[in-house]
CSV table of C-alpha atoms in Angstrom, one decimal:
chain,number,residue,atom,x,y,z
A,12,MET,CA,-121.0,-135.3,93.6
A,13,ILE,CA,-121.8,-137.7,90.8
A,14,GLY,CA,-125.0,-139.6,90.3
A,15,ILE,CA,-124.0,-143.1,89.0
A,16,LYS,CA,-126.5,-145.9,88.2
A,17,VAL,CA,-126.6,-149.1,86.2
A,18,GLY,CA,-129.1,-149.4,83.4
A,19,LYS,CA,-129.9,-151.8,80.6
A,20,VAL,CA,-130.3,-150.9,76.9
A,21,LEU,CA,-133.9,-151.3,75.8
A,22,GLU,CA,-133.7,-149.6,72.4
A,23,ILE,CA,-131.4,-147.9,70.0
A,24,LEU,CA,-133.1,-144.6,69.2
A,25,LYS,CA,-130.6,-142.9,66.9
A,26,CYS,CA,-127.1,-143.8,65.8
A,27,ASN,CA,-124.3,-142.3,63.8
A,28,ILE,CA,-120.6,-142.9,63.6
A,29,ASN,CA,-119.7,-140.8,66.7
A,30,SER,CA,-122.7,-141.1,69.1
A,31,THR,CA,-125.7,-143.3,69.9
A,32,GLU,CA,-128.9,-142.2,71.5
A,33,ILE,CA,-130.5,-145.1,73.5
A,34,LEU,CA,-133.4,-145.9,75.8
A,35,VAL,CA,-132.3,-147.5,79.1
A,36,GLU,CA,-134.2,-149.0,81.9
A,37,ILE,CA,-133.1,-148.1,85.5
A,38,ASN,CA,-135.2,-149.5,88.4
A,39,ASN,CA,-138.2,-150.1,86.2
A,40,HIS,CA,-138.1,-146.6,84.8
A,41,ASN,CA,-137.1,-145.7,81.2
A,42,TYR,CA,-134.7,-142.8,80.4
A,43,LYS,CA,-132.9,-141.5,77.3
A,44,ALA,CA,-129.1,-141.7,77.3
A,45,ILE,CA,-126.2,-140.8,75.1
A,46,ASN,CA,-123.2,-143.0,74.3
A,47,TYR,CA,-120.1,-141.4,72.8
A,48,ASN,CA,-118.9,-144.2,70.6
A,49,ARG,CA,-115.4,-142.9,70.4
A,50,LEU,CA,-115.1,-142.9,74.2
A,51,THR,CA,-117.1,-145.9,75.3
A,52,GLY,CA,-117.4,-148.1,72.2
A,53,ASP,CA,-120.5,-149.5,70.7
A,54,VAL,CA,-123.6,-150.5,72.6
A,55,LYS,CA,-126.4,-152.9,71.7
A,56,ILE,CA,-129.8,-153.9,73.1
A,57,GLY,CA,-129.4,-155.8,76.3
A,58,ASP,CA,-126.1,-154.3,77.4
A,59,SER,CA,-125.7,-153.3,81.0
A,60,LEU,CA,-124.3,-149.7,81.2
A,61,LEU,CA,-122.8,-147.6,83.9
A,62,LEU,CA,-124.5,-144.2,83.6
A,63,ASN,CA,-123.8,-140.7,84.8
A,64,THR,CA,-127.3,-139.5,85.9
A,65,THR,CA,-126.2,-136.3,87.6
A,66,ALA,CA,-127.8,-133.7,85.3
A,67,VAL,CA,-131.1,-135.4,85.1
A,68,ASP,CA,-131.1,-135.9,88.9
A,69,LEU,CA,-130.7,-132.2,89.2
A,70,ASN,CA,-133.3,-131.4,86.5
A,71,LEU,CA,-130.7,-129.4,84.5
A,72,GLY,CA,-131.2,-128.4,80.9
A,73,THR,CA,-129.3,-131.2,79.2
A,74,GLY,CA,-132.3,-132.4,77.2
A,75,GLY,CA,-133.1,-135.1,79.8
A,76,TYR,CA,-130.2,-137.4,79.0
A,77,HIS,CA,-128.0,-139.7,81.0
A,78,PHE,CA,-124.5,-140.3,79.7
A,79,VAL,CA,-122.7,-143.6,79.4
A,80,VAL,CA,-119.6,-144.0,81.5
A,81,SER,CA,-118.8,-147.6,80.6
A,82,ASN,CA,-120.4,-150.6,78.9
A,83,LEU,CA,-120.2,-153.2,81.7
A,84,ASP,CA,-120.6,-156.0,79.1
A,85,SER,CA,-117.6,-154.7,77.2
A,86,PRO,CA,-115.6,-152.7,79.7
A,87,ASN,CA,-112.1,-153.0,78.3
A,88,LYS,CA,-110.7,-150.5,75.8
A,89,ASP,CA,-107.3,-150.2,74.3
A,90,ILE,CA,-105.7,-146.8,73.8
A,91,THR,CA,-105.4,-145.6,70.1
A,92,ASN,CA,-102.1,-144.7,68.5
A,93,GLY,CA,-100.8,-141.1,68.4
A,94,GLY,CA,-101.1,-138.1,70.5
A,95,HIS,CA,-100.4,-137.3,74.1
A,96,ILE,CA,-102.3,-134.2,75.0
A,97,MET,CA,-104.8,-134.9,77.8
A,98,LYS,CA,-108.2,-133.3,78.1
A,99,LEU,CA,-110.4,-133.5,81.3
A,100,ARG,CA,-107.0,-133.9,82.9
A,101,TYR,CA,-106.5,-135.8,86.1
A,102,SER,CA,-110.2,-136.7,86.3
A,103,PRO,CA,-111.5,-140.3,86.0
A,104,TYR,CA,-112.7,-139.3,82.5
A,105,GLN,CA,-109.4,-137.9,81.2
A,106,ILE,CA,-108.9,-138.6,77.5
A,107,LYS,CA,-106.0,-138.5,75.0
A,108,VAL,CA,-106.2,-136.4,71.8
A,109,PHE,CA,-103.7,-135.9,69.0
A,110,ALA,CA,-103.5,-132.1,69.2
A,111,ALA,CA,-102.7,-130.3,66.0
A,112,GLU,CA,-99.8,-128.4,67.5
A,113,GLU,CA,-98.1,-131.1,69.5
A,114,GLN,CA,-94.5,-132.2,68.6
A,115,GLY,CA,-95.5,-135.3,66.7
A,116,SER,CA,-98.0,-133.5,64.5
A,117,ILE,CA,-97.3,-132.8,60.9
A,118,PHE,CA,-98.7,-129.3,61.6
A,119,HIS,CA,-96.3,-128.5,64.5
A,120,ASP,CA,-94.0,-126.1,62.6
A,121,ILE,CA,-97.0,-124.1,61.2
A,122,PHE,CA,-97.7,-122.8,64.7
A,123,ASN,CA,-94.1,-121.7,65.2
A,124,LYS,CA,-93.9,-120.0,61.8
A,125,PHE,CA,-97.2,-118.2,62.1
A,126,LYS,CA,-97.1,-114.4,61.7
A,127,SER,CA,-100.6,-113.0,61.5
A,128,LEU,CA,-104.3,-113.6,60.7
A,129,ASN,CA,-103.9,-110.7,58.3
A,130,GLY,CA,-107.3,-109.2,59.1
A,131,MET,CA,-109.3,-112.4,58.9
A,132,PRO,CA,-112.8,-111.8,60.4
A,133,VAL,CA,-113.5,-113.8,63.5
A,134,ILE,CA,-117.2,-113.9,64.6
A,135,ILE,CA,-117.3,-114.4,68.4
A,136,GLY,CA,-120.6,-115.5,70.0
A,137,THR,CA,-121.5,-116.7,73.4
A,138,LEU,CA,-124.4,-119.2,72.9
A,139,HIS,CA,-124.2,-122.2,70.7
A,140,SER,CA,-127.6,-121.2,69.3
A,141,MET,CA,-126.1,-118.2,67.7
A,142,LEU,CA,-124.2,-120.5,65.3
A,143,PRO,CA,-127.0,-121.5,62.8
A,144,PRO,CA,-128.2,-117.9,61.9
A,145,ILE,CA,-124.5,-116.8,61.6
A,146,ILE,CA,-123.7,-119.7,59.2
A,147,LYS,CA,-126.9,-119.4,57.2
A,148,VAL,CA,-126.3,-115.7,56.5
A,149,LEU,CA,-122.7,-116.2,55.6
A,150,LYS,CA,-123.5,-119.0,53.2
A,151,THR,CA,-126.4,-117.2,51.6
A,152,TYR,CA,-124.2,-114.2,50.8
A,153,ASN,CA,-121.3,-116.3,49.5
A,154,LYS,CA,-122.0,-120.1,49.0
A,155,ASN,CA,-118.2,-120.7,48.4
A,156,ILE,CA,-117.0,-119.1,51.6
A,157,LYS,CA,-114.9,-121.5,53.7
A,158,ILE,CA,-115.9,-121.4,57.4
A,159,ALA,CA,-114.1,-122.9,60.3
A,160,TYR,CA,-116.0,-123.4,63.6
A,161,ILE,CA,-114.0,-123.2,66.8
A,162,MET,CA,-115.8,-124.7,69.8
A,163,THR,CA,-114.6,-123.6,73.2
A,164,ASP,CA,-115.0,-125.4,76.5
A,165,GLY,CA,-117.5,-122.9,78.0
A,166,ALA,CA,-120.3,-125.4,78.0
A,167,ALA,CA,-120.6,-128.9,76.5
A,168,LEU,CA,-117.2,-130.5,76.0
A,169,PRO,CA,-117.8,-133.3,73.5
A,170,ILE,CA,-118.6,-131.8,70.1
A,171,ASP,CA,-120.6,-135.0,69.3
A,172,LEU,CA,-123.4,-133.7,71.6
A,173,SER,CA,-124.2,-131.0,69.1
A,174,ASN,CA,-126.9,-131.9,66.6
A,175,THR,CA,-126.4,-128.4,65.1
A,176,ILE,CA,-122.8,-129.3,64.1
A,177,LYS,CA,-124.0,-132.6,62.6
A,178,ASP,CA,-126.6,-130.8,60.6
A,179,LEU,CA,-124.2,-128.0,59.4
A,180,LYS,CA,-121.5,-130.4,58.4
A,181,GLU,CA,-123.9,-132.7,56.6
A,182,LYS,CA,-125.2,-129.7,54.6
A,183,LYS,CA,-121.6,-128.7,54.0
A,184,LEU,CA,-122.2,-125.3,55.5
A,185,ILE,CA,-119.0,-125.4,57.6
A,186,ALA,CA,-115.7,-126.8,56.3
A,187,SER,CA,-114.1,-128.0,59.5
A,188,THR,CA,-114.4,-127.9,63.3
A,189,ILE,CA,-111.7,-127.2,65.9
A,190,THR,CA,-112.2,-128.0,69.6
A,191,ILE,CA,-110.1,-126.1,72.2
A,192,GLY,CA,-109.4,-126.2,75.9
A,193,ASN,CA,-111.1,-129.2,77.4
A,194,ALA,CA,-113.6,-129.4,74.5
A,195,PHE,CA,-112.8,-132.4,72.3
A,196,GLY,CA,-113.8,-134.3,69.2
A,197,GLY,CA,-113.4,-131.7,66.4
A,198,ASP,CA,-111.7,-132.3,63.1
A,199,LEU,CA,-108.8,-130.7,64.9
A,200,ASP,CA,-108.0,-130.4,68.6
A,201,CYS,CA,-106.0,-127.5,69.9
A,202,VAL,CA,-104.8,-126.5,73.3
A,203,ASN,CA,-106.2,-123.0,73.4
A,204,ILE,CA,-107.9,-120.2,71.4
A,205,TYR,CA,-104.7,-118.8,70.1
A,206,ASN,CA,-103.7,-122.0,68.4
A,207,GLY,CA,-107.3,-122.7,67.5
A,208,LEU,CA,-107.3,-119.4,65.5
A,209,ILE,CA,-104.0,-120.2,63.9
A,210,ALA,CA,-105.2,-123.7,62.9
A,211,ALA,CA,-108.3,-122.1,61.3
A,212,LYS,CA,-106.2,-119.7,59.3
A,213,GLU,CA,-103.2,-121.8,58.4
A,214,ILE,CA,-104.4,-125.5,58.4
A,215,ILE,CA,-108.0,-125.2,57.4
A,216,LYS,CA,-107.3,-122.2,55.2
A,217,CYS,CA,-110.7,-120.7,56.1
A,218,ASP,CA,-112.0,-117.3,55.0
A,219,ILE,CA,-113.7,-116.7,58.3
A,220,ALA,CA,-113.8,-118.3,61.7
A,221,VAL,CA,-116.8,-118.5,64.0
A,222,VAL,CA,-116.2,-119.1,67.7
A,223,THR,CA,-118.8,-120.1,70.3
A,224,MET,CA,-119.1,-122.6,73.1
A,225,GLY,CA,-120.9,-125.9,72.7
A,226,PRO,CA,-124.5,-126.5,73.7
A,227,GLY,CA,-125.4,-125.1,77.1
A,228,ILE,CA,-124.0,-122.3,79.2
A,229,VAL,CA,-123.1,-121.8,82.8
A,230,GLY,CA,-124.8,-118.9,84.5
A,231,THR,CA,-125.3,-117.8,88.2
A,232,GLY,CA,-127.1,-114.5,88.0
A,233,THR,CA,-124.0,-112.7,89.2
A,234,LYS,CA,-122.2,-110.1,87.2
A,235,PHE,CA,-119.1,-112.1,86.3
A,236,GLY,CA,-120.4,-115.6,87.0
A,237,PHE,CA,-121.2,-116.9,83.5
A,238,SER,CA,-119.1,-119.0,81.1
A,239,GLY,CA,-119.9,-116.6,78.2
A,240,ILE,CA,-117.4,-114.2,79.8
A,241,GLU,CA,-114.8,-115.9,77.6
A,242,GLN,CA,-116.0,-113.7,74.7
A,243,GLY,CA,-113.9,-110.9,76.1
A,244,ASN,CA,-110.7,-113.0,76.1
A,245,ILE,CA,-111.4,-114.2,72.6
A,246,ILE,CA,-111.8,-110.7,71.4
A,247,ASP,CA,-108.4,-109.9,72.8
A,248,ALA,CA,-106.8,-113.0,71.4
A,249,THR,CA,-108.1,-112.2,67.9
A,250,ASN,CA,-106.6,-108.7,68.1
A,251,ASP,CA,-103.4,-110.1,69.4
A,252,LEU,CA,-103.1,-112.3,66.3
A,253,GLY,CA,-104.0,-109.7,63.8
A,254,GLY,CA,-107.6,-110.6,63.1
A,255,ILE,CA,-110.8,-108.5,63.2
A,256,PRO,CA,-113.1,-109.6,66.0
A,257,ILE,CA,-116.8,-109.3,65.4
A,258,ALA,CA,-118.6,-109.6,68.8
A,259,VAL,CA,-122.1,-111.0,68.6
A,260,PRO,CA,-124.3,-109.2,71.2
A,261,ARG,CA,-126.9,-111.3,73.0
A,262,ILE,CA,-130.1,-109.3,72.4
A,263,SER,CA,-133.7,-110.3,73.2
A,264,PHE,CA,-136.9,-108.8,74.1
A,265,ALA,CA,-138.6,-112.2,74.5
A,266,ASP,CA,-136.6,-113.3,77.5
A,267,ILE,CA,-138.6,-112.6,80.7
A,268,ARG,CA,-135.5,-112.2,82.8
A,269,LYS,CA,-134.7,-108.5,83.2
A,270,ARG,CA,-131.0,-109.0,83.2
A,271,HIS,CA,-131.3,-110.4,79.6
A,272,ARG,CA,-133.7,-107.8,78.3
A,273,GLY,CA,-132.4,-105.8,75.4
A,274,ILE,CA,-128.7,-106.3,75.4
A,275,SER,CA,-128.0,-109.0,77.9
A,276,HIS,CA,-125.9,-108.1,81.0
A,277,HIS,CA,-123.6,-110.9,79.6
A,278,THR,CA,-122.7,-108.8,76.6
A,279,LEU,CA,-122.6,-105.5,78.5
A,280,THR,CA,-120.2,-107.0,81.1
A,281,VAL,CA,-117.9,-108.5,78.5
A,282,LEU,CA,-117.7,-105.4,76.3
A,283,SER,CA,-117.3,-102.9,79.2
A,284,LYS,CA,-115.2,-104.9,81.7
A,285,ILE,CA,-113.6,-108.0,80.2
A,286,SER,CA,-112.3,-107.2,76.7
A,287,LYS,CA,-109.3,-104.9,76.8
A,288,THR,CA,-109.3,-104.3,73.0
A,289,ARG,CA,-111.8,-103.3,70.4
A,290,ALA,CA,-114.4,-105.4,68.7
A,291,VAL,CA,-116.9,-104.6,65.9
A,292,VAL,CA,-120.5,-104.9,67.2
A,293,GLY,CA,-123.5,-105.0,64.9
A,294,ILE,CA,-126.8,-103.7,66.4
A,295,PRO,CA,-130.1,-104.0,64.6
A,296,ASN,CA,-131.9,-100.9,63.7
A,297,PHE,CA,-134.9,-101.7,65.9
A,298,GLU,CA,-138.2,-99.8,66.1
A,299,GLU,CA,-138.1,-96.7,68.3
A,300,SER,CA,-139.0,-98.2,71.7
A,301,LYS,CA,-136.4,-101.0,71.4
A,302,LYS,CA,-133.8,-98.6,70.0
A,303,GLU,CA,-134.3,-96.2,73.0
A,304,TYR,CA,-133.9,-99.1,75.5
A,305,ILE,CA,-130.7,-100.3,73.8
A,306,ASN,CA,-129.2,-96.8,73.4
A,307,LEU,CA,-129.7,-96.2,77.1
A,308,GLN,CA,-127.9,-99.5,77.9
A,309,ILE,CA,-125.0,-98.5,75.6
A,310,ASP,CA,-124.8,-95.0,77.0
A,311,ASN,CA,-124.8,-96.2,80.6
A,312,THR,CA,-122.0,-98.7,80.1
A,313,GLU,CA,-120.1,-96.5,77.6
A,314,ILE,CA,-119.1,-99.5,75.5
A,315,GLN,CA,-119.2,-97.2,72.4
A,316,LYS,CA,-116.0,-95.6,73.6
A,317,LYS,CA,-114.1,-98.8,73.4
A,318,HIS,CA,-115.8,-100.7,70.6
A,319,LYS,CA,-117.1,-99.9,67.1
A,320,ILE,CA,-120.9,-100.0,67.4
A,321,LEU,CA,-122.6,-100.3,64.0
A,322,TYR,CA,-126.4,-99.9,63.7
A,323,MET,CA,-127.5,-102.0,60.8
A,324,ASP,CA,-130.5,-102.4,58.6
A,325,THR,CA,-132.0,-105.9,59.1
A,326,THR,CA,-134.0,-106.3,55.9
A,327,LYS,CA,-131.8,-108.8,54.1
A,328,THR,CA,-130.8,-110.8,57.2
A,329,THR,CA,-134.5,-111.1,58.3
A,330,GLU,CA,-135.5,-112.3,54.8
A,331,ILE,CA,-132.7,-114.9,54.8
A,332,LEU,CA,-133.6,-116.3,58.2
A,333,GLU,CA,-137.4,-116.2,57.7
A,334,ASN,CA,-137.0,-118.3,54.6
A,335,SER,CA,-134.5,-120.7,56.1
A,336,THR,CA,-135.2,-124.4,56.9
A,337,ILE,CA,-132.2,-124.6,59.2
A,338,ASN,CA,-133.2,-125.4,62.8
A,339,MET,CA,-132.9,-122.4,65.1
A,340,ARG,CA,-133.8,-122.5,68.8
A,341,THR,CA,-132.5,-120.7,71.9
A,342,MET,CA,-133.7,-121.1,75.5
A,343,GLY,CA,-136.6,-123.1,74.1
A,344,ARG,CA,-137.7,-120.4,71.7
A,345,ASP,CA,-137.7,-120.7,67.9
A,346,PHE,CA,-137.1,-118.0,65.3
A,347,GLN,CA,-140.7,-116.7,65.4
A,348,ASN,CA,-140.7,-116.4,69.2
A,349,ASP,CA,-137.3,-114.6,69.5
A,350,LYS,CA,-136.6,-112.9,66.2
A,351,ASP,CA,-134.4,-110.2,67.7
A,352,PHE,CA,-132.0,-112.8,69.1
A,353,PHE,CA,-131.5,-114.6,65.8
A,354,ILE,CA,-131.5,-111.5,63.6
A,355,THR,CA,-128.8,-110.0,65.7
A,356,ALA,CA,-126.7,-113.1,65.4
A,357,GLY,CA,-127.3,-113.2,61.6
A,358,LEU,CA,-126.2,-109.6,61.3
A,359,ALA,CA,-122.8,-110.6,62.6
A,360,GLY,CA,-122.6,-112.9,59.5
A,361,GLU,CA,-123.6,-110.0,57.3
A,362,LEU,CA,-120.9,-107.9,58.9
A,363,GLY,CA,-118.3,-110.6,58.3
A,364,ILE,CA,-119.2,-110.6,54.6
A,365,LYS,CA,-118.8,-106.9,54.4
A,366,ILE,CA,-115.4,-107.0,56.0
A,367,LEU,CA,-114.3,-109.9,53.8
A,368,ASN,CA,-115.3,-108.0,50.7
A,369,ASP,CA,-113.6,-104.8,51.8
A,370,PRO,CA,-111.1,-105.1,54.7
A,371,GLN,CA,-110.5,-101.3,54.6
A,372,LEU,CA,-114.3,-100.7,55.1
A,373,GLU,CA,-114.8,-97.1,55.9
A,374,ILE,CA,-117.4,-97.9,58.6
A,375,LEU,CA,-114.8,-99.7,60.6
A,376,LYS,CA,-112.6,-96.6,61.1
């Protein structure tokens, strides 16, 4: 079930405090690998490493990386102080985190005393690639807005894998990160989405929270067999806690797969079958042919009966994203090759700003 091989470090390609990208040699062939420094310690040229090669062996979309399991030249590690919440539980890779809500945490009582999100907007995406356009639009409208990013465990589990997060934090575009479920490595770790949202509101003191999974997504081509289905549960959790959920629809006319054309079946399934409560959904005012295609999808699924569907002008969001230097890619496509996808995500940010500026916004009624 796991591909394991031993390789030797040939070169350090990139290094930061939390992760190191390296070139390793395995059986006279060279491969890229990622070492999570907080898990497996530092590595240096010449070290022999135990590597998980499973994803590359299967030609999966992980960027072509192996992952370091252990440094055989420095295999022993002592556990750090504090915390007792386990992630990746009962697996050989289980790790300990100091969760924000556990009994020994200074924040413990905050969770028990929590009352409500008080109408805080929560933007809920499915793909990690939705994050840059959302954040860029939010910060362009209000450079002082405080944003918390909550990373779920629907895809990558270590937040250190995300170059997007590194970039957004370095540019001070997001204030803090929270990892929930079995995802780990955020500025705060929480057990689930409920406490993740509470931490965003009461500990980070954010103005708005953005929730997506990490890099990657699991899909099977079946109606319910995709990890983005979590969007429906997050919509409900946000409503349970008194927030305003803004669901980001996955829209593309560049994807050649019919099930993802227009509004993806992922979004249609979540909004029609999974979420039990209402979300606000921004749809771009497309040209006529695209509008007709999307209107037919909405009518066929009747999602407008449960959710607040808002058709929005895209002029300002398009201008922001076209002039942005922030890296945007989804499924191998950049902004110019999939504008509809990125503009739709950016509109969720614009919608978040509108709600922040006027919680009693007439269009929400």
